[in-house]
Tab-separated table of C-alpha atoms in Angstrom:
chain	number	residue	atom	x	y	z
A	1	MET	CA	117.949	119.831	132.948
A	2	SER	CA	121.419	119.675	131.782
A	3	THR	CA	122.266	121.707	128.647
A	4	ASP	CA	125.813	120.539	128.163
A	5	THR	CA	125.933	120.834	124.289
A	6	THR	CA	129.144	118.854	124.147
A	7	THR	CA	127.131	115.729	125.138
A	8	TYR	CA	123.562	116.838	124.118
A	9	ARG	CA	121.725	118.971	121.663
A	10	ILE	CA	118.264	120.401	122.207
A	11	GLU	CA	115.423	119.660	119.895
A	12	LYS	CA	111.860	120.625	120.344
A	13	ASP	CA	108.532	119.823	119.036
A	14	PHE	CA	104.888	121.056	119.747
A	15	LEU	CA	105.023	119.229	123.228
A	16	GLY	CA	108.278	120.894	124.223
A	17	GLU	CA	112.011	120.467	124.278
A	18	LYS	CA	114.078	117.243	124.712
A	19	GLN	CA	117.817	116.461	125.209
A	20	ILE	CA	119.081	114.350	122.348
A	21	PRO	CA	122.586	112.700	122.352
A	22	ALA	CA	124.952	114.834	120.362
A	23	ASP	CA	126.006	112.037	118.174
A	24	ALA	CA	122.490	110.509	117.600
A	25	TYR	CA	120.958	110.986	114.254
A	26	TYR	CA	117.395	110.485	115.556
A	27	GLY	CA	115.695	113.353	116.943
A	28	VAL	CA	113.028	114.653	119.433
A	29	GLN	CA	110.112	112.414	118.308
A	30	THR	CA	112.190	109.294	118.270
A	31	GLN	CA	113.371	110.245	121.860
A	32	ARG	CA	109.792	110.446	123.003
A	33	GLY	CA	109.082	107.144	121.530
A	34	LYS	CA	112.260	105.601	123.189
A	35	ASP	CA	111.278	107.075	126.688
A	36	ASN	CA	107.623	106.008	126.292
A	37	PHE	CA	107.933	102.535	125.314
A	38	HIS	CA	109.869	99.994	127.296
A	39	ILE	CA	108.016	96.926	126.384
A	40	THR	CA	109.930	94.121	124.671
A	41	GLY	CA	113.392	95.375	125.138
A	42	THR	CA	113.981	94.723	121.423
A	43	GLN	CA	114.623	97.842	119.269
A	44	MET	CA	113.952	98.201	115.696
A	45	SER	CA	117.578	97.819	115.044
A	46	ALA	CA	117.471	94.291	115.809
A	47	GLU	CA	115.702	93.488	112.387
A	48	PRO	CA	118.174	94.867	109.620
A	49	TYR	CA	115.595	94.192	106.945
A	50	PHE	CA	113.055	96.541	108.571
A	51	VAL	CA	115.492	99.283	108.586
A	52	LYS	CA	116.641	98.559	105.053
A	53	ALA	CA	113.056	98.502	103.893
A	54	PHE	CA	112.322	101.946	105.368
A	55	GLY	CA	115.409	103.195	103.358
A	56	TYR	CA	113.880	101.720	100.177
A	57	VAL	CA	110.494	103.241	100.886
A	58	LYS	CA	111.623	106.657	101.751
A	59	LYS	CA	114.068	106.665	98.722
A	60	ALA	CA	111.185	105.820	96.425
A	61	ALA	CA	109.015	108.615	97.945
A	62	ALA	CA	111.684	111.128	97.469
A	63	MET	CA	112.349	110.176	93.930
A	64	ALA	CA	108.711	110.398	93.201
A	65	ASN	CA	108.291	113.781	94.976
A	66	ARG	CA	111.401	115.081	93.303
A	67	ASP	CA	109.884	114.070	89.754
A	68	LEU	CA	106.505	115.652	90.596
A	69	GLY	CA	108.158	118.959	91.600
A	70	CYS	CA	107.199	118.673	95.301
A	71	LEU	CA	110.786	118.480	96.685
A	72	ASP	CA	113.726	120.618	95.630
A	73	GLY	CA	116.240	118.492	93.616
A	74	LYS	CA	119.075	119.122	96.030
A	75	ILE	CA	117.143	118.389	99.046
A	76	ALA	CA	115.610	115.209	97.392
A	77	ASN	CA	119.135	113.931	96.342
A	78	ALA	CA	120.427	114.413	99.843
A	79	ILE	CA	117.567	112.359	101.268
A	80	ILE	CA	118.119	109.762	98.553
A	81	GLY	CA	121.775	109.585	99.678
A	82	ALA	CA	120.816	109.120	103.183
A	83	CYS	CA	118.460	106.320	102.209
A	84	ASP	CA	121.156	104.644	100.372
A	85	ARG	CA	123.261	104.382	103.597
A	86	LEU	CA	120.210	102.666	105.228
A	87	ILE	CA	119.910	100.247	102.375
A	88	ALA	CA	123.701	99.485	102.655
A	89	GLY	CA	123.092	98.473	106.294
A	90	GLU	CA	124.632	101.530	107.888
A	91	LEU	CA	123.256	103.618	110.856
A	92	ARG	CA	121.052	100.734	112.321
A	93	GLU	CA	122.280	101.582	115.781
A	94	HIS	CA	120.210	104.745	115.555
A	95	PHE	CA	116.888	102.931	115.178
A	96	VAL	CA	116.111	102.780	118.896
A	97	THR	CA	112.351	102.554	119.240
A	98	ASP	CA	110.771	99.382	120.824
A	99	PHE	CA	109.054	97.212	118.432
A	100	ILE	CA	105.792	97.215	120.494
A	101	GLN	CA	104.533	100.719	120.749
A	102	GLY	CA	101.452	102.876	120.807
A	103	GLY	CA	100.819	105.062	117.908
A	104	ALA	CA	100.511	102.469	115.148
A	105	GLY	CA	104.199	102.800	114.349
A	106	THR	CA	104.479	106.542	114.281
A	107	SER	CA	107.734	106.409	116.599
A	108	VAL	CA	109.218	103.969	114.014
A	109	ASN	CA	108.324	106.128	110.922
A	110	MET	CA	109.635	109.437	112.705
A	111	ASN	CA	112.844	107.461	113.653
A	112	ALA	CA	113.469	106.800	110.032
A	113	ASN	CA	112.465	110.355	109.161
A	114	GLU	CA	114.688	111.956	111.630
A	115	VAL	CA	117.695	109.659	110.911
A	116	ILE	CA	117.406	110.388	107.169
A	117	ALA	CA	117.010	114.144	107.737
A	118	ASN	CA	120.028	114.414	109.876
A	119	VAL	CA	122.210	112.331	107.663
A	120	ALA	CA	121.077	114.441	104.687
A	121	LEU	CA	121.789	117.703	106.577
A	122	GLU	CA	125.222	116.574	107.448
A	123	ALA	CA	125.883	115.581	103.610
A	124	LEU	CA	124.873	119.168	102.650
A	125	GLY	CA	127.317	120.738	105.319
A	126	HIS	CA	124.790	121.403	108.053
A	127	GLN	CA	124.321	120.597	111.697
A	128	LYS	CA	122.025	117.776	113.051
A	129	GLY	CA	118.813	119.280	113.924
A	130	ASP	CA	118.916	122.226	111.254
A	131	TYR	CA	115.323	121.101	110.352
A	132	HIS	CA	114.559	124.577	108.735
A	133	ILE	CA	116.617	123.249	105.763
A	134	ILE	CA	115.619	119.670	105.628
A	135	ASN	CA	112.585	118.690	107.807
A	136	PRO	CA	111.775	115.193	108.851
A	137	ASN	CA	108.046	115.864	108.482
A	138	ASP	CA	107.981	118.430	105.773
A	139	HIS	CA	110.505	116.846	103.519
A	140	VAL	CA	111.516	113.292	104.301
A	141	ASN	CA	107.816	112.491	104.987
A	142	PHE	CA	106.321	114.479	102.330
A	143	GLY	CA	103.047	113.166	100.959
A	144	GLN	CA	103.273	110.234	103.379
A	145	SER	CA	101.851	108.877	106.631
A	146	THR	CA	102.849	106.413	108.942
A	147	ASN	CA	99.678	104.550	107.917
A	148	ASP	CA	101.011	103.954	104.407
A	149	VAL	CA	104.777	104.071	105.026
A	150	TYR	CA	104.989	101.634	107.915
A	151	PRO	CA	102.909	98.728	106.384
A	152	THR	CA	104.734	99.105	103.029
A	153	ALA	CA	108.073	99.067	104.740
A	154	PHE	CA	106.860	96.049	106.841
A	155	ARG	CA	105.648	94.005	103.816
A	156	LEU	CA	108.898	94.586	102.080
A	157	ALA	CA	110.828	93.529	105.009
A	158	LEU	CA	108.846	90.475	105.419
A	159	ILE	CA	109.480	89.562	101.765
A	160	LEU	CA	113.299	90.160	102.319
A	161	ARG	CA	113.201	88.167	105.637
A	162	LEU	CA	111.226	85.238	104.134
A	163	ALA	CA	113.785	84.747	101.432
A	164	SER	CA	116.354	83.462	103.806
A	165	TYR	CA	113.894	81.474	105.787
A	166	MET	CA	112.671	79.702	102.667
A	167	GLU	CA	116.417	78.958	101.808
A	168	ALA	CA	116.738	77.340	105.239
A	169	LEU	CA	113.731	75.116	104.656
A	170	ARG	CA	114.993	74.208	101.081
A	171	LYS	CA	118.319	72.975	102.736
A	172	LEU	CA	116.533	71.179	105.418
A	173	GLN	CA	114.522	69.386	102.725
A	174	GLY	CA	117.714	68.443	100.932
A	175	SER	CA	119.113	67.067	104.143
A	176	PHE	CA	116.008	64.824	104.412
A	177	PHE	CA	116.290	63.740	100.771
A	178	ALA	CA	119.934	62.792	101.247
A	179	LYS	CA	119.157	60.719	104.324
A	180	ALA	CA	116.144	59.150	102.402
A	181	LYS	CA	118.866	58.019	99.696
A	182	GLU	CA	121.243	56.826	102.368
A	183	PHE	CA	118.637	54.768	104.116
A	184	GLU	CA	116.689	53.539	101.112
A	185	ARG	CA	117.647	49.939	101.826
A	186	VAL	CA	117.121	49.938	105.550
A	187	LEU	CA	114.010	47.839	106.314
A	188	LYS	CA	111.838	49.047	109.267
A	189	MET	CA	108.257	48.770	110.508
A	190	GLY	CA	105.752	51.329	109.701
A	191	ARG	CA	103.378	52.159	112.684
A	192	THR	CA	99.881	53.582	112.935
A	193	HIS	CA	98.248	54.204	116.242
A	194	LEU	CA	101.770	53.488	117.788
A	195	GLN	CA	101.243	49.897	116.778
A	196	ASP	CA	102.921	47.779	114.160
A	197	ALA	CA	101.462	48.365	110.777
A	198	VAL	CA	103.240	47.205	107.609
A	199	PRO	CA	106.920	47.375	106.558
A	200	MET	CA	108.570	50.251	104.935
A	201	SER	CA	112.085	51.612	104.501
A	202	LEU	CA	113.644	54.254	106.705
A	203	GLY	CA	114.495	56.088	103.440
A	204	GLN	CA	110.840	56.390	102.678
A	205	GLU	CA	110.158	57.768	106.193
A	206	PHE	CA	112.779	60.438	105.639
A	207	HIS	CA	111.620	61.195	102.076
A	208	GLY	CA	108.194	61.946	103.399
A	209	TRP	CA	109.560	64.416	105.764
A	210	GLY	CA	111.410	66.209	102.926
A	211	THR	CA	108.297	66.311	101.010
A	212	THR	CA	106.201	67.843	103.526
A	213	ILE	CA	108.861	70.532	104.041
A	214	GLY	CA	108.850	71.277	100.363
A	215	GLU	CA	105.138	71.866	100.538
A	216	GLU	CA	105.789	74.545	103.116
A	217	VAL	CA	108.140	76.342	100.720
A	218	GLU	CA	105.266	76.424	98.136
A	219	ARG	CA	102.944	77.906	100.773
A	220	ILE	CA	105.287	80.612	101.702
A	221	THR	CA	105.790	81.485	98.103
A	222	GLU	CA	102.107	81.874	97.716
A	223	VAL	CA	101.726	84.126	100.720
A	224	ARG	CA	104.679	86.139	99.784
A	225	ASN	CA	102.744	87.296	96.725
A	226	LEU	CA	99.976	88.663	98.851
A	227	LEU	CA	102.600	90.859	100.587
A	228	ARG	CA	103.279	92.616	97.273
A	229	GLU	CA	100.052	94.518	97.468
A	230	ILE	CA	100.749	97.910	99.202
A	231	ASN	CA	98.958	101.185	100.012
A	232	LEU	CA	102.027	103.423	99.387
A	233	GLY	CA	100.465	106.977	98.712
A	234	ALA	CA	97.312	106.261	100.620
A	235	THR	CA	98.593	108.577	103.343
A	236	ALA	CA	96.336	108.790	106.567
A	237	ILE	CA	93.284	106.761	105.653
A	238	GLY	CA	93.433	105.904	101.897
A	239	THR	CA	92.092	109.329	100.536
A	240	MET	CA	95.789	110.256	99.567
A	241	VAL	CA	95.444	113.665	101.350
A	242	THR	CA	98.643	115.679	100.977
A	243	ALA	CA	99.921	113.403	98.245
A	244	ALA	CA	100.410	114.782	94.851
A	245	PRO	CA	98.483	113.490	91.918
A	246	GLY	CA	100.312	110.506	90.568
A	247	TYR	CA	102.367	110.022	93.414
A	248	PRO	CA	101.101	106.629	94.652
A	249	GLN	CA	101.595	105.224	91.252
A	250	LEU	CA	105.106	106.644	90.804
A	251	ALA	CA	106.289	105.827	94.219
A	252	THR	CA	105.149	102.259	93.766
A	253	LYS	CA	106.909	102.163	90.419
A	254	TYR	CA	110.162	103.284	91.899
A	255	LEU	CA	109.945	100.939	94.906
A	256	SER	CA	109.452	97.990	92.553
A	257	GLU	CA	112.437	99.168	90.526
A	258	LEU	CA	114.668	99.674	93.581
A	259	THR	CA	113.963	96.279	95.123
A	260	ASP	CA	113.275	93.973	92.162
A	261	VAL	CA	109.912	93.185	93.809
A	262	GLN	CA	106.849	93.781	91.587
A	263	PHE	CA	104.670	95.636	94.071
A	264	ILE	CA	100.955	96.304	93.202
A	265	LEU	CA	99.260	99.418	94.466
A	266	GLY	CA	95.971	98.407	96.110
A	267	GLY	CA	92.924	98.983	94.043
A	268	ASP	CA	91.001	100.434	97.040
A	269	LEU	CA	93.352	102.297	99.138
A	270	VAL	CA	90.793	102.762	101.978
A	271	GLU	CA	90.517	99.079	102.175
A	272	ALA	CA	94.177	98.446	101.797
A	273	THR	CA	95.154	100.926	104.681
A	274	SER	CA	93.112	99.098	107.359
A	275	ASP	CA	93.391	95.445	105.972
A	276	THR	CA	95.819	93.108	107.731
A	277	GLY	CA	94.593	89.947	106.111
A	278	ALA	CA	98.018	89.148	104.513
A	279	TYR	CA	99.674	89.064	107.939
A	280	VAL	CA	97.037	86.694	109.205
A	281	GLN	CA	97.488	84.529	106.133
A	282	LEU	CA	101.304	84.569	106.559
A	283	SER	CA	101.100	83.786	110.284
A	284	GLY	CA	98.868	80.851	109.617
A	285	VAL	CA	101.425	79.453	107.203
A	286	LEU	CA	104.224	79.820	109.755
A	287	LYS	CA	102.171	78.016	112.275
A	288	ARG	CA	101.397	75.312	109.717
A	289	THR	CA	105.146	74.788	109.185
A	290	SER	CA	105.847	74.763	112.720
A	291	THR	CA	103.229	72.271	113.337
A	292	LYS	CA	104.671	69.965	110.802
A	293	LEU	CA	108.082	70.427	112.208
A	294	THR	CA	106.836	69.639	115.572
A	295	LYS	CA	105.315	66.475	114.343
A	296	ILE	CA	108.530	65.508	112.452
A	297	CYS	CA	110.613	66.204	115.564
A	298	ASN	CA	108.292	64.114	117.691
A	299	ASP	CA	108.709	61.347	115.322
A	300	ILE	CA	112.577	61.728	115.407
A	301	ARG	CA	112.615	61.674	119.292
A	302	MET	CA	110.341	58.505	119.177
A	303	LEU	CA	112.610	56.688	116.733
A	304	ALA	CA	115.648	57.514	118.580
A	305	SER	CA	114.198	56.568	122.016
A	306	GLY	CA	116.156	54.303	124.274
A	307	PRO	CA	118.921	53.455	123.504
A	308	ARG	CA	118.466	50.103	125.169
A	309	CYS	CA	114.764	50.262	126.197
A	310	GLY	CA	113.165	52.219	123.428
A	311	LEU	CA	112.679	51.923	119.613
A	312	ASN	CA	116.330	52.693	118.913
A	313	GLU	CA	115.883	52.705	115.126
A	314	ILE	CA	118.104	55.685	114.644
A	315	ASN	CA	120.913	57.496	116.454
A	316	LEU	CA	121.032	61.251	116.861
A	317	PRO	CA	124.294	63.213	117.148
A	318	GLN	CA	125.228	63.344	120.832
A	319	MET	CA	125.256	67.129	121.461
A	320	GLN	CA	125.600	67.258	125.272
A	321	PRO	CA	125.366	65.479	128.579
A	322	GLY	CA	121.712	64.851	129.186
A	323	SER	CA	121.434	64.757	133.027
A	324	SER	CA	123.020	66.298	136.108
A	325	ILE	CA	122.409	62.994	138.032
A	326	MET	CA	122.112	60.224	135.507
A	327	PRO	CA	125.617	59.425	134.157
A	328	GLY	CA	125.787	58.817	130.504
A	329	LYS	CA	122.424	59.933	129.571
A	330	VAL	CA	122.173	61.897	126.330
A	331	ASN	CA	118.924	63.799	125.369
A	332	PRO	CA	117.486	64.758	121.927
A	333	VAL	CA	118.099	68.358	122.613
A	334	ILE	CA	117.847	69.634	119.156
A	335	PRO	CA	114.418	68.176	118.330
A	336	GLU	CA	113.362	69.455	121.708
A	337	VAL	CA	114.240	73.056	120.988
A	338	VAL	CA	112.708	72.863	117.615
A	339	ASN	CA	109.533	71.656	119.322
A	340	GLN	CA	109.590	74.649	121.767
A	341	THR	CA	110.293	77.080	118.858
A	342	GLY	CA	107.206	75.556	117.102
A	343	PHE	CA	105.133	76.226	120.244
A	344	LEU	CA	106.202	79.878	120.453
A	345	VAL	CA	105.257	80.392	116.756
A	346	ILE	CA	101.798	78.738	117.485
A	347	GLY	CA	101.224	81.160	120.449
A	348	LEU	CA	102.440	84.167	118.308
A	349	ASP	CA	99.943	83.185	115.555
A	350	LEU	CA	97.161	83.814	118.178
A	351	THR	CA	98.762	87.324	118.907
A	352	VAL	CA	98.575	88.125	115.238
A	353	THR	CA	94.938	86.923	114.946
A	354	LEU	CA	93.891	88.956	117.898
A	355	ALA	CA	95.758	92.106	116.828
A	356	ALA	CA	94.369	91.827	113.186
A	357	SER	CA	90.740	91.678	114.689
A	358	ALA	CA	91.421	94.569	116.931
A	359	GLY	CA	91.506	97.248	114.216
A	360	GLN	CA	88.975	99.935	114.171
A	361	LEU	CA	87.462	101.879	111.319
A	362	GLN	CA	90.029	103.072	108.976
A	363	LEU	CA	93.186	101.889	110.627
A	364	ASN	CA	94.593	98.912	112.576
A	365	VAL	CA	96.590	100.632	115.366
A	366	MET	CA	97.835	97.202	116.537
A	367	GLU	CA	100.234	96.672	113.592
A	368	PRO	CA	103.382	97.080	115.876
A	369	VAL	CA	102.660	93.810	117.848
A	370	ILE	CA	101.957	92.123	114.519
A	371	THR	CA	105.300	93.340	113.242
A	372	TYR	CA	106.981	91.903	116.493
A	373	ALA	CA	105.252	88.666	116.183
A	374	LEU	CA	105.810	87.802	112.661
A	375	PHE	CA	109.459	88.905	112.696
A	376	LYS	CA	110.059	86.880	115.958
A	377	SER	CA	108.322	83.809	114.400
A	378	ILE	CA	110.310	83.930	111.224
A	379	PHE	CA	113.722	84.700	112.912
A	380	THR	CA	113.367	81.977	115.611
A	381	MET	CA	111.960	79.304	113.196
A	382	GLU	CA	114.790	80.011	110.800
A	383	ASN	CA	117.322	79.428	113.470
A	384	ALA	CA	115.533	76.331	114.586
A	385	VAL	CA	115.372	74.944	111.079
A	386	ASN	CA	119.210	75.450	110.627
A	387	SER	CA	119.948	73.966	113.866
A	388	LEU	CA	117.767	70.864	113.099
A	389	ARG	CA	119.496	70.406	109.794
A	390	THR	CA	123.163	70.904	110.931
A	391	ASN	CA	123.118	69.673	114.329
A	392	CYS	CA	120.693	66.803	114.006
A	393	ILE	CA	119.483	65.570	110.653
A	394	ASP	CA	122.818	65.491	108.873
A	395	GLY	CA	124.463	63.396	111.555
A	396	ILE	CA	121.568	60.730	111.944
A	397	THR	CA	122.721	57.056	111.653
A	398	ALA	CA	120.280	54.071	111.256
A	399	ASN	CA	120.506	50.803	113.312
A	400	ALA	CA	119.675	48.670	110.222
A	401	GLU	CA	120.007	45.262	111.653
A	402	HIS	CA	117.763	46.099	114.577
A	403	THR	CA	115.116	47.561	112.542
A	404	ARG	CA	115.112	44.391	110.168
A	405	ASN	CA	114.859	42.092	113.153
A	406	MET	CA	111.900	44.027	114.556
A	407	VAL	CA	110.273	43.883	111.127
A	408	LEU	CA	110.587	40.025	110.710
A	409	ASN	CA	109.566	39.506	114.361
A	410	SER	CA	106.523	41.596	113.934
A	411	LEU	CA	103.094	40.129	113.506
A	412	GLY	CA	102.139	43.147	111.415
A	413	ILE	CA	103.823	41.556	108.314
A	414	ILE	CA	100.901	39.066	108.184
A	415	THR	CA	99.133	41.675	106.169
A	416	VAL	CA	101.468	40.784	103.242
A	417	LEU	CA	99.756	37.340	103.236
A	418	LYS	CA	96.197	38.653	103.335
A	419	PRO	CA	95.574	38.480	99.409
A	420	SER	CA	96.654	34.801	99.341
A	421	LEU	CA	95.357	33.600	102.801
A	422	GLY	CA	92.455	35.846	103.378
A	423	TYR	CA	91.809	38.180	106.165
A	424	LYS	CA	90.152	35.561	108.506
A	425	GLN	CA	93.037	32.930	108.350
A	426	CYS	CA	95.484	35.732	108.746
A	427	ALA	CA	93.734	37.139	111.878
A	428	GLU	CA	93.707	33.578	113.358
A	429	ILE	CA	97.301	33.118	112.621
A	430	ALA	CA	98.316	36.478	114.242
A	431	ARG	CA	96.191	35.729	117.272
A	432	GLU	CA	97.921	32.405	117.712
A	433	CYS	CA	101.391	34.022	117.326
A	434	TYR	CA	100.318	36.699	119.852
A	435	GLN	CA	99.092	34.217	122.412
A	436	THR	CA	101.832	31.621	122.040
A	437	GLY	CA	104.914	33.775	121.216
A	438	LYS	CA	105.626	31.694	118.053
A	439	SER	CA	106.861	33.386	115.013
A	440	LEU	CA	104.778	33.757	111.843
A	441	HIS	CA	107.378	31.851	109.891
A	442	ASP	CA	107.036	28.864	112.222
A	443	VAL	CA	103.306	28.799	112.011
A	444	VAL	CA	102.878	29.645	108.269
A	445	VAL	CA	105.691	27.568	106.950
A	446	LYS	CA	106.553	24.808	109.347
A	447	GLU	CA	103.307	24.112	111.136
A	448	ARG	CA	100.450	24.822	108.791
A	449	LYS	CA	102.593	24.379	105.677
A	450	LEU	CA	100.624	27.269	103.880
A	451	LEU	CA	103.645	28.514	102.082
A	452	THR	CA	106.828	26.881	101.038
A	453	GLN	CA	110.128	28.307	102.147
A	454	ASP	CA	110.885	29.627	98.641
A	455	ARG	CA	107.524	31.336	98.538
A	456	TRP	CA	107.929	32.790	101.926
A	457	ASP	CA	111.452	34.144	100.884
A	458	GLU	CA	109.758	35.704	97.798
A	459	VAL	CA	107.001	37.265	99.623
A	460	PHE	CA	109.079	38.521	102.437
A	461	SER	CA	112.042	39.798	100.253
A	462	PHE	CA	113.094	43.379	100.884
A	463	GLU	CA	111.764	44.549	97.605
A	464	ASN	CA	108.317	42.915	98.090
A	465	LEU	CA	107.952	44.391	101.536
A	466	ILE	CA	108.917	47.944	100.548
A	467	ASN	CA	107.012	47.929	97.139
A	468	PRO	CA	104.578	45.027	97.492
A	469	LYS	CA	103.208	43.582	94.277
A	470	PHE	CA	99.497	43.716	93.951
A	471	GLU	CA	97.725	40.193	93.997
A	472	LYS	CA	94.141	39.421	93.474
């Protein structure tokens, strides 16, 4: 083993010695985690909100332990200063442990403890690794356990991450509503069972999509509130072993003040330490949203099908050539990629469900894979939502004349005459038109003279087709 101290420093724990890069702020336990877990290839540093959340949690813990007389004020303030740097977005590159790991997140917690300790040591004029002065376990992690710090930081990071995801959904809703306004006078045929149903406006269709996305923002708001219940101070299993009296309440109070998130200390810390129900609920909401977006994108692809041999009701922005063999072909690549993202999220929901069910007794040791799954779901869905809005929805145009002609040539509009002519006669007329190829207008007005031309024009006006008047 090389001991070139210009490149490495030597740290040790009860398992032995390890070489640590000289410029690294992490230490021996982080290095073990880095060596042991090569699973996703995604390090903790990839999620900035997770690193920031650990900064907030460790700062709140240091403030509480300082006030309770458990930490020397000088040491506590150095730790707090180091945490402030994490909160400011610094030092992320030193969070090197893989998201999926054994140990219920211990490597992640120790990564935070060691980085904070070494930053604090340098702030006081000491060398990295001088843990007899500020120790990752005895000082930074005082009165804490991975089992309360990790889930608390995870929940805070989810709350922070969800804020930008919700904003992306709100913007998408706004784009749908803008198109609804633009297309409010575009007449088209509504369809059920992929068959002609009754007329509507293209604006109504887009407005419906906007409404359904708004419902998802409401569901996410509800589930975010579940994440505000934390077990900070529960330590290992919820009995608060090694935590000073009053620490859970004080640390939770400080965390709320630092983050402007009103956290609630779990009423039963044993239950709160092993419970992962909020993650299952959140994952279910993410799956629900991805399912809705998948349906919307399927609709968009269908309405844009063609252009000559499909529905061709709308035109999507042309993003790239669609074929290596068919010249001039353009594919709906943005809705397609949103579909695929939705499928990923639906699969990750199963991962969360299985991991949540795999907890045993007083701890769920599978929380790291839940962390990975939820962050991956939110991150990819946010990117997909933003791409759908900017690269597709905002640039959609309507083929208004084509959609109007399809409505007027459809047999589905016979439904509008049912109140005056009755179901049986309307069915007979529709059947005749279907068999002969005649138009409804020819049969109803010209041949059977059931309506005058003026009455036909009144019944089949745009306003009456979109907002039909009730007739007995």
